[in-house]
Every structure is written in structure tokens, then in C-alpha cells.
Amino acid sequence: MKKKKLASAFLSLTLAAGVLAGCSGSGSSDKSSGDGDTIKIGVNLELSGGVASYGQSIAEGLELATAEINKEGIDGKKIKLIKVDNKSEASEATSGAIKLTSQDQVAAIVGAATSTNSIAQVQIAQDNKVPVISPSGTSPEITFSKDKLNDYIFRTSFIDPFQGTVAANFATKEIKAKSAAIYIDSSSDYSKGLAAAFKEQFEKNGGKIVAEEAYIAKDTDFRSTLTRLKSAKPDFIFLPGYYEEAGLIVKQARETGLDVPFMGGDGWDSPKLVEIAGAKALNNTFITNHYSSGDPDEKIQNFVSAFKAKYKDKSPDAFNALGYDTGYFLADAIKRAGSADSEKIKEALEKTADLELVTGTFTLDEKHNPIKSATILEFKEGKQVFNTKINP
Amino acid sequence: MELIQQLINGVSLGSIYALIALGYTMVYGIVKLINFAHGDVFMVGSFVGFYSITVLDLSFVPALLISMTVCALFGVLIERIAYKPLRNATRIAALITAIGVSLLIEYGFIYVRGAQPEAYPNDVLPADKFNIFGVSINSQSVLIFGVAVVLMIILQIIVHRTKIGKAMRAVSFDADAAKLMGINVDNTISATFAIGSALAGAAGVIFGIYYIKIEPLMGVLPGLKAFVAAVLGGIGIIPGAMVGGLLLGVIEALVSAAGYSLWRDAVAFVVLILILIFLPQGLFGKNKKEKV
């Protein structure tokens, strides 16, 4: 009880501080974002709580990038990361952003990993004029909502509908599919967003959607629907769901004798997928992802070996790569801005073009979303194998 | 051809419902209690089977037997701790306790091992495909149906040919009169819980092998569906539970086959409502007049 009271007292204090800082911020012109030779960057990530593995992976990648950048420094200045843990909760993400902008007076914020927690910081960032970069928030709403650009918000990952478009192009060009079926998780906006983009692009490419079916998360029996899909005879099935159901669906599809290629998005990316579906059933399935550690590109291989050297031979996953790229994305903007002023960093971020990073070559569009390539991975005997890279 | 394929899909799903429904129906038949924790016994059985196979490195049959034994003991334990003290309490008190026990098992289990799903190994039973006239039949679904039928036959023999079965029938008919005749009512009720829970445990292992993914809340929906199946066949009647389970599985498969897969769960509960309105005693129930 006592603990709770203390926590709420602390929360109201930080809130009050945030309001005060917001008032004075507009009055004083020089907001110092570091003293002399350091640039303070806020990190607002899910270091504990429900999706802590995402936040921790991003933090690892970001720390590696910061260590590399600080070897030379940016115009002699070093980056200093100030971390707050948002505990995977939107309200904590908001108060974390308030603390970083008012108390620590950071030049920019990196975070959060999920769309919800990133959206929770938007208003604070806009009011305090501090740029925020979400490393892995894929909802279009983060940077552009209610027909309005959130001009201080940026992201490193691509947005949900983009994966659907890439998958459709892959189906038409590489698989040479003439007809496709879509099987979505009707309880997930992520799944619906990918499916809508896939359908639009696939039809634009001259393909035909022969069946559209849906399931609800936590379903376990898909055989009846799969039998129905089988009789529609599609060349290709797009399955933009999460790994638990995707694994079961692929397994049951193979048992039903549905042997066509399946394709999903980054929601499939988990070792549990292989355990559930079985290595053999996953042959001839593909996913779009942010990057592949098996990509032969030199830049990627350098990153992989640097990461393994720092983190005890652990192979970097997509979140590690996105965290790493966010560090360089920001450093590049600070360098071009020639100052650690938040306003100037924001303008430089907006002008990012042809920046070569691990998860692709970046150019920012007018909605602050990076236009970059997506990687296609193929499952071979349960292993993710780099297949190809598709440019938008 | 597609219709036959869909019927086979439905029967495999229905066999699992039927095995769980048997436990519901037996317990209801004897103590007039809807044991809502039954779906969670099914979940525990599934995990016991999983650990037997992965940790103890056992094959299908020993894993099935261990799971059935553990669940039988677990069922008796639940009955002794939660339901026995309430035997003479109101029906509603017992019902609410059952819901409480169900939640306790689910969230207690999550507290102990976390909520993340677990995947059964893929090679417990061979999954060969047979093609008969264009209908593909998985050897696993044949085996599942076989195990379900065998267990139901054993159950019928126990109920109609053994002493404990006779006691169970007597207690379900009139517990007080049975007591006067020298039947140990407490032991009979415990035996009912043990047998019903053992069947749920078997259903859990079969479910794991057939559907691979298991998690602590997996018992909730199959538990409710099995309850619908029991009511559909006439709650308290053993052959009714079998037929109700298979019928519900087939109905669900046909709903999906017609392209309404999102309505599948809703249809199961619409069936429950329709049965309760138009045929409250179920398909196999006799319309008994209460004595005044």
C-alpha cells in the first residue's frame, strides 16, 4: 500500500514537472541537449513486461551502434544514452517520454518497440518539439494519424501494408502465381492490413484472388476451412498471421494435401513456429522480414560479426538489426544537422535519402516512413534461408 | 468428395469433444453437478502427456496411461477438496464453486509455468496419409477415433457389467436409497470423478498429438463445447454424450465448409440454446415426470 502511494506521488510529480517544462520550454530559446562534448539521446523501451524481448533486443542493437559511433564521435561529441523502462505499458511510455524531454532534456528519443507504446509518446514529442524514432512500430498511425502528419515522429521499420505489397510482388514475379487465396486472422489489425495491401497489389499485377477465409486467434482446428481452400485450387496462399496459428495452419494444410506455397509476414518469425508446424511442413513457405542474418551483403555480414563479438556469439535477430539501424539513422541526421539541436535534427531526419543501413537503403517519404527493401526468407528443413531482397 | 472429407474432419474433432463430454455427463448423472473444472482437467492431462513424452521420453501408450492415472487422482482430489463439503449445499453454491475451481486451476497453472504455449513433438505417432477415392485420411485421425471408441466401450462395460458400475447407477437413481442398501456413496462418487477425469486426460493427450499446440487456457473452449455436446445428447446419458460430441464436431466442420468459419463457435452455442428451448432432455433423454 505504502509502495503504491509512493509510486503515485512520484508519478504526479513527474507529470507536474512535465507540464512546467512544457511551459518554460517555449520561452527559453536554448534547450541544452547535452553539455559541450556529449549528445544526450533518450531511450524509451520495453525493458521489462510482456514484450520485453523486443525492447531488450533493440537496446542491444542500439548499444552496439552507439559504441561504434562513439569511437570517432560526431564532430568530436559523444552520444550518451539515457534509458527508461516503459514496462511494456502505454502509460509508462508516456511518463517516460515526459521525464526524458523535461528532466533530461534529450536531443531525441528512440522508442518504443510496439506501435501502441510509440503512439503513447506522440503528443509529448509534438508538444516539446523533440524528435522520436520508433525502431519497430509498424502501424501507419504512429507517424500519420487523423489525416495529419506527426512531424516529429519517425520510424526505422517499414509499415504493415508494405509487407503485403512486397508479398504480392513476390507471388507474381518469383512464384509466378496466377491465383491466390487469403487466410487472415480476423481478430488482428496487423493481419487485415497486410491482407488488404496484398489483395490490391496482387490484383494490380493481374492475379486473381480465388478465396478469402478467416480465423480467430487461439483457434486450433483449421482442417475444414483448409479443405474448402483446397477445392478452390489456388496457386499460392497468403497467411498474414502470428506464429502460433500460422504453424498449426501450415501443418494441417500439408496433412489435408494442400501443398501450394504459403507466405506470411514478420509475425511468423519465432522458433516456436518450427516446433509447432514441423520442419517438413514448412518447406515451400516464405516470409517477408526486415532483414536476414544470412544475407551475403557485406554491410550485413560486418554487422553480424560485430554483434556476435559483443554478445557472446548470439546471432542477431530483426529487432537487434532495427535497434542498430536506428542508432546510425539518428547519428547520420545529427552529423548533417551539425548540431545537437532537436529542431535541426528533425529537419535533417526528414531529408534522409539513400542512407545505406543493415535493414535496407533508406529514403524517407513524406509520411516519415522509410522506403526500403524487404527481405524474403524461405524455410528449408526448419531453417530460415535468405531467398531474395525485394525493392519497393 | 469434399463433403466426405469434411465429415472425416468433423468426426476427428468430435471424438475429442465426446471423450470430454463423457466426464461431464457421468458427474452430472450422479451428483447433478456441472463440473466446470472438467475442461481444465483435460488441459492438465495434455501437459502431463507432454512432459511424459518429452522429459521421460515415453511413447504414446505409456504417456496416455500416465496421463489418465494422474488425471484420475487429480479429479478425485478436486472432488474431495472442493465439492464434497458442499454436497448438501444449494445447487448454485456448488456451481459457483466449480467455476472457481476452474479459474484456480487455469491461473494457478499459469502462475507456476507461465502462459507460453508448448508444442508436442511431431513424431509421437506416424502421420501417414491415405488416399481413398480422392479423400485424404490421416492415419492419426483414424487412430484418434479408434482410441475414443475403445475407451467408450470400456466405459460402457464398467458401467453395465461391474459392481462399481452398478453402484454408480444406483447412486444416480437415488443416493439416499443406495446408502440404505449399503452402498458407499462417497466412494462411488469419487470413482465417477476418477473415471471421468481419466477420459479427459486421454482426450488431452490425443488433442496434443493431433493439434500439436497446447497452452494453459486450452481447456476453456473445448470444455464448453463438450458441455454443449453433453446437453445435446441428453446430460446424464453416456451414449448421448458420445453421439452429442460427434454430432457437434460434424456440425462445426460443416459450418466451416460452408464458408462461415467465423461463425463456428457461435453455431455451437446456438445449438445449445435451441436444444434447451425445444428439447431440454436432449436427443436421448426420456421426459421424466417429477414425482410430487
Coordinates of N, CA, C and O in Angstrom, one line a residue, chain A residues 183 186 213-216 218-231 243-245 248 251-259 272 274-279, chain B residues 2 5-6 9-10 13 116-122 127 129 131 134 136 138 140 207 209-213 215 221 252-254 256-262 264-265:
Chain A
Y183 N -5.9 -16.0 -46.2 CA -6.4 -16.6 -45.0 C -6.0 -15.7 -43.8 O -4.8 -15.7 -43.5
S186 N -8.9 -12.7 -38.3 CA -9.9 -11.6 -38.3 C -9.9 -10.8 -37.0 O -10.5 -9.8 -36.8
E213 N -10.7 -16.4 -46.6 CA -11.2 -17.1 -45.4 C -10.6 -16.4 -44.2 O -9.6 -15.7 -44.3
A214 N -11.2 -16.7 -43.0 CA -10.7 -16.0 -41.8 C -10.8 -17.0 -40.6 O -11.6 -17.9 -40.6
Y215 N -9.9 -16.7 -39.7 CA -10.0 -17.5 -38.4 C -9.9 -16.5 -37.3 O -9.7 -15.3 -37.5
I216 N -10.0 -16.9 -36.0 CA -9.8 -16.1 -34.9 C -8.6 -16.6 -34.1 O -8.5 -17.8 -33.9
K218 N -6.2 -18.1 -31.4 CA -6.4 -19.2 -30.5 C -7.3 -20.3 -31.0 O -7.5 -21.3 -30.3
D219 N -7.8 -20.2 -32.2 CA -8.4 -21.4 -32.9 C -7.4 -22.5 -33.0 O -6.2 -22.2 -33.1
T220 N -7.9 -23.8 -33.0 CA -6.9 -24.9 -33.2 C -7.2 -25.8 -34.3 O -6.4 -26.5 -34.8
D221 N -8.5 -25.8 -34.8 CA -8.9 -26.7 -35.8 C -9.2 -25.9 -37.1 O -10.1 -25.1 -37.2
F222 N -8.3 -26.1 -38.1 CA -8.5 -25.3 -39.3 C -8.7 -26.3 -40.5 O -8.8 -25.8 -41.6
R223 N -8.9 -27.6 -40.2 CA -9.0 -28.5 -41.3 C -10.2 -28.3 -42.3 O -10.0 -28.4 -43.5
S224 N -11.3 -27.9 -41.7 CA -12.5 -27.8 -42.5 C -12.3 -26.6 -43.5 O -12.6 -26.7 -44.7
T225 N -11.8 -25.5 -43.0 CA -11.6 -24.4 -43.9 C -10.5 -24.7 -44.9 O -10.6 -24.3 -46.0
L226 N -9.5 -25.4 -44.5 CA -8.4 -25.7 -45.4 C -8.9 -26.7 -46.5 O -8.5 -26.5 -47.7
T227 N -9.8 -27.6 -46.2 CA -10.4 -28.4 -47.2 C -11.1 -27.6 -48.2 O -11.1 -27.8 -49.4
R228 N -11.8 -26.6 -47.7 CA -12.5 -25.7 -48.6 C -11.6 -24.9 -49.5 O -11.8 -24.7 -50.7
L229 N -10.5 -24.4 -48.9 CA -9.5 -23.7 -49.7 C -8.9 -24.6 -50.7 O -8.6 -24.1 -51.9
K230 N -8.7 -25.9 -50.4 CA -8.1 -26.8 -51.3 C -8.9 -26.9 -52.6 O -8.4 -27.0 -53.7
S231 N -10.2 -26.9 -52.4 CA -11.1 -27.1 -53.5 C -11.2 -25.9 -54.4 O -11.6 -25.9 -55.5
Y243 N 2.7 -16.5 -35.3 CA 3.3 -17.9 -35.4 C 2.5 -19.0 -34.9 O 2.5 -20.1 -35.4
E244 N 1.8 -18.8 -33.8 CA 1.0 -19.9 -33.1 C 0.0 -20.5 -34.1 O 0.0 -21.7 -34.3
E245 N -0.8 -19.7 -34.7 CA -1.8 -20.2 -35.6 C -1.2 -20.5 -37.0 O -1.6 -21.5 -37.6
L248 N 0.2 -24.0 -36.9 CA -0.9 -25.0 -37.0 C -1.5 -25.1 -38.3 O -1.8 -26.2 -38.8
K251 N 0.8 -26.8 -40.8 CA 0.9 -28.3 -40.5 C -0.4 -29.0 -41.0 O -0.4 -30.0 -41.7
Q252 N -1.6 -28.4 -40.7 CA -2.8 -29.1 -41.0 C -3.1 -29.0 -42.5 O -3.6 -29.9 -43.1
A253 N -2.6 -27.9 -43.2 CA -2.7 -27.8 -44.6 C -2.0 -29.0 -45.3 O -2.5 -29.6 -46.2
R254 N -0.8 -29.2 -44.9 CA 0.0 -30.3 -45.5 C -0.6 -31.6 -45.3 O -0.6 -32.5 -46.2
E255 N -1.3 -31.8 -44.1 CA -2.0 -33.1 -43.9 C -3.2 -33.2 -44.7 O -3.6 -34.3 -45.1
T256 N -3.8 -32.1 -45.1 CA -5.0 -32.1 -45.9 C -4.6 -32.3 -47.4 O -5.5 -32.4 -48.2
G257 N -3.3 -32.2 -47.7 CA -2.9 -32.4 -49.0 C -2.8 -31.1 -49.8 O -2.8 -31.1 -51.0
L258 N -2.8 -30.0 -49.1 CA -2.7 -28.7 -49.7 C -1.2 -28.3 -49.8 O -0.6 -27.9 -48.8
D259 N -0.6 -28.5 -50.9 CA 0.9 -28.4 -51.0 C 1.4 -27.2 -51.7 O 2.6 -27.1 -52.0
K272 N 9.2 -21.0 -32.2 CA 8.0 -21.8 -31.9 C 7.3 -22.2 -33.2 O 6.7 -23.3 -33.2
V274 N 8.5 -23.3 -35.9 CA 9.1 -24.5 -36.5 C 8.7 -25.7 -35.6 O 8.3 -26.8 -36.1
E275 N 8.7 -25.5 -34.2 CA 8.2 -26.6 -33.3 C 6.8 -27.0 -33.6 O 6.5 -28.2 -33.6
I276 N 5.9 -26.0 -33.8 CA 4.5 -26.3 -34.0 C 4.2 -27.0 -35.4 O 3.6 -28.0 -35.4
A277 N 4.8 -26.4 -36.4 CA 4.4 -26.9 -37.8 C 5.3 -28.1 -38.1 O 4.8 -29.0 -38.8
G278 N 6.5 -28.2 -37.6 CA 7.4 -29.3 -38.0 C 8.2 -28.8 -39.2 O 7.6 -28.1 -40.1
A279 N 9.4 -29.2 -39.3 CA 10.3 -28.7 -40.3 C 9.8 -29.0 -41.7 O 9.9 -28.2 -42.6
Chain B
E2 N -15.6 -33.7 -51.4 CA -15.3 -32.7 -50.4 C -16.1 -32.9 -49.1 O -15.7 -32.7 -48.0
Q5 N -14.8 -35.7 -47.0 CA -13.6 -35.2 -46.3 C -13.9 -34.3 -45.1 O -13.4 -34.5 -44.1
Q6 N -15.0 -33.5 -45.3 CA -15.4 -32.6 -44.2 C -16.0 -33.4 -43.1 O -15.8 -33.1 -41.9
N9 N -13.1 -34.8 -41.1 CA -12.6 -33.7 -40.2 C -13.5 -33.5 -39.0 O -13.0 -33.4 -37.9
G10 N -14.8 -33.5 -39.2 CA -15.7 -33.3 -38.1 C -15.7 -34.5 -37.1 O -15.7 -34.2 -35.9
L13 N -12.6 -34.2 -34.8 CA -12.8 -33.2 -33.8 C -13.8 -33.6 -32.8 O -13.7 -33.5 -31.6
Q116 N 3.1 -19.2 -21.9 CA 3.5 -19.5 -23.2 C 3.1 -20.9 -23.7 O 3.0 -21.8 -22.9
P117 N 2.8 -21.0 -25.0 CA 2.4 -22.3 -25.5 C 3.5 -23.3 -25.6 O 4.7 -22.9 -25.6
E118 N 3.2 -24.6 -25.7 CA 4.2 -25.7 -25.8 C 3.8 -26.5 -27.0 O 2.6 -26.5 -27.4
A119 N 4.7 -27.0 -27.7 CA 4.4 -27.8 -28.9 C 4.8 -29.3 -28.7 O 5.9 -29.6 -28.3
Y120 N 3.8 -30.2 -28.9 CA 4.0 -31.6 -28.9 C 5.0 -32.0 -29.9 O 5.0 -31.4 -31.0
P121 N 5.9 -32.9 -29.6 CA 6.8 -33.4 -30.7 C 6.0 -34.0 -31.9 O 4.9 -34.5 -31.7
N122 N 6.5 -33.8 -33.1 CA 5.8 -34.2 -34.3 C 5.8 -35.7 -34.6 O 5.0 -36.1 -35.4
A127 N 2.1 -40.0 -39.0 CA 1.1 -39.3 -39.7 C 1.1 -39.6 -41.2 O 1.4 -38.7 -42.0
K129 N -0.6 -40.4 -44.8 CA -1.8 -40.0 -45.5 C -2.3 -41.2 -46.4 O -1.5 -41.7 -47.1
N131 N -5.0 -42.1 -49.4 CA -5.9 -41.5 -50.4 C -6.9 -42.6 -50.8 O -6.5 -43.5 -51.4
G134 N -9.8 -40.1 -53.6 CA -9.7 -38.6 -53.6 C -9.9 -38.0 -52.2 O -9.8 -36.8 -52.0
S136 N -8.4 -37.7 -48.6 CA -7.2 -38.0 -47.9 C -7.5 -38.2 -46.4 O -8.1 -37.3 -45.7
N138 N -5.9 -39.0 -42.7 CA -4.6 -39.0 -41.9 C -4.7 -40.2 -40.9 O -5.7 -40.5 -40.3
Q140 N -3.4 -40.6 -38.2 CA -3.7 -40.1 -36.8 C -5.1 -40.0 -36.5 O -5.6 -40.3 -35.4
F207 N -5.5 -34.8 -28.1 CA -5.6 -33.4 -28.6 C -4.2 -32.9 -28.9 O -3.9 -32.4 -30.0
I209 N -1.4 -34.6 -29.5 CA -0.8 -35.2 -30.7 C -1.4 -34.8 -32.0 O -0.7 -34.6 -33.0
Y210 N -2.7 -34.6 -32.0 CA -3.4 -34.2 -33.2 C -3.2 -32.7 -33.5 O -3.1 -32.3 -34.7
Y211 N -3.3 -31.9 -32.5 CA -3.3 -30.4 -32.8 C -2.0 -29.8 -32.4 O -1.8 -28.5 -32.5
I212 N -1.0 -30.5 -31.8 CA 0.3 -30.0 -31.5 C 0.4 -29.0 -30.4 O 1.1 -29.1 -29.4
K213 N -0.3 -27.9 -30.6 CA -0.1 -26.7 -29.7 C -0.9 -26.9 -28.4 O -2.2 -27.0 -28.5
E215 N -1.6 -25.1 -24.4 CA -1.4 -23.9 -23.5 C -2.3 -24.0 -22.3 O -3.3 -24.7 -22.4
L221 N -12.4 -23.5 -24.1 CA -13.4 -23.7 -25.2 C -13.8 -25.1 -25.4 O -15.0 -25.4 -25.5
E252 N -19.8 -28.4 -36.7 CA -18.8 -27.4 -36.8 C -18.0 -27.5 -38.1 O -17.8 -26.5 -38.8
A253 N -17.7 -28.7 -38.5 CA -17.0 -28.9 -39.7 C -17.8 -28.4 -40.9 O -17.3 -27.7 -41.8
L254 N -19.1 -28.7 -40.9 CA -20.0 -28.3 -42.0 C -20.2 -26.8 -42.0 O -20.2 -26.2 -43.1
S256 N -17.9 -24.6 -41.2 CA -16.7 -24.1 -41.8 C -16.7 -24.4 -43.3 O -16.3 -23.6 -44.1
A257 N -17.2 -25.6 -43.6 CA -17.2 -26.0 -45.0 C -18.1 -25.1 -45.9 O -17.8 -24.9 -47.0
A258 N -19.1 -24.5 -45.2 CA -20.0 -23.7 -46.0 C -19.4 -22.3 -46.1 O -20.0 -21.4 -46.7
G259 N -18.3 -22.0 -45.5 CA -17.6 -20.7 -45.6 C -17.9 -19.8 -44.5 O -17.6 -18.6 -44.6
Y260 N -18.4 -20.3 -43.4 CA -18.7 -19.4 -42.3 C -17.9 -19.8 -41.1 O -18.4 -19.9 -40.0
S261 N -16.6 -19.9 -41.3 CA -15.7 -20.4 -40.3 C -15.7 -19.5 -39.0 O -15.5 -20.0 -37.9
L262 N -16.0 -18.2 -39.2 CA -16.0 -17.3 -38.0 C -17.2 -17.6 -37.2 O -17.3 -17.1 -36.0
R264 N -18.4 -20.6 -36.4 CA -18.4 -21.9 -35.9 C -18.7 -22.0 -34.4 O -19.6 -22.8 -34.0
D265 N -18.0 -21.2 -33.6 CA -18.2 -21.3 -32.2 C -19.6 -20.8 -31.9 O -20.3 -21.3 -31.0

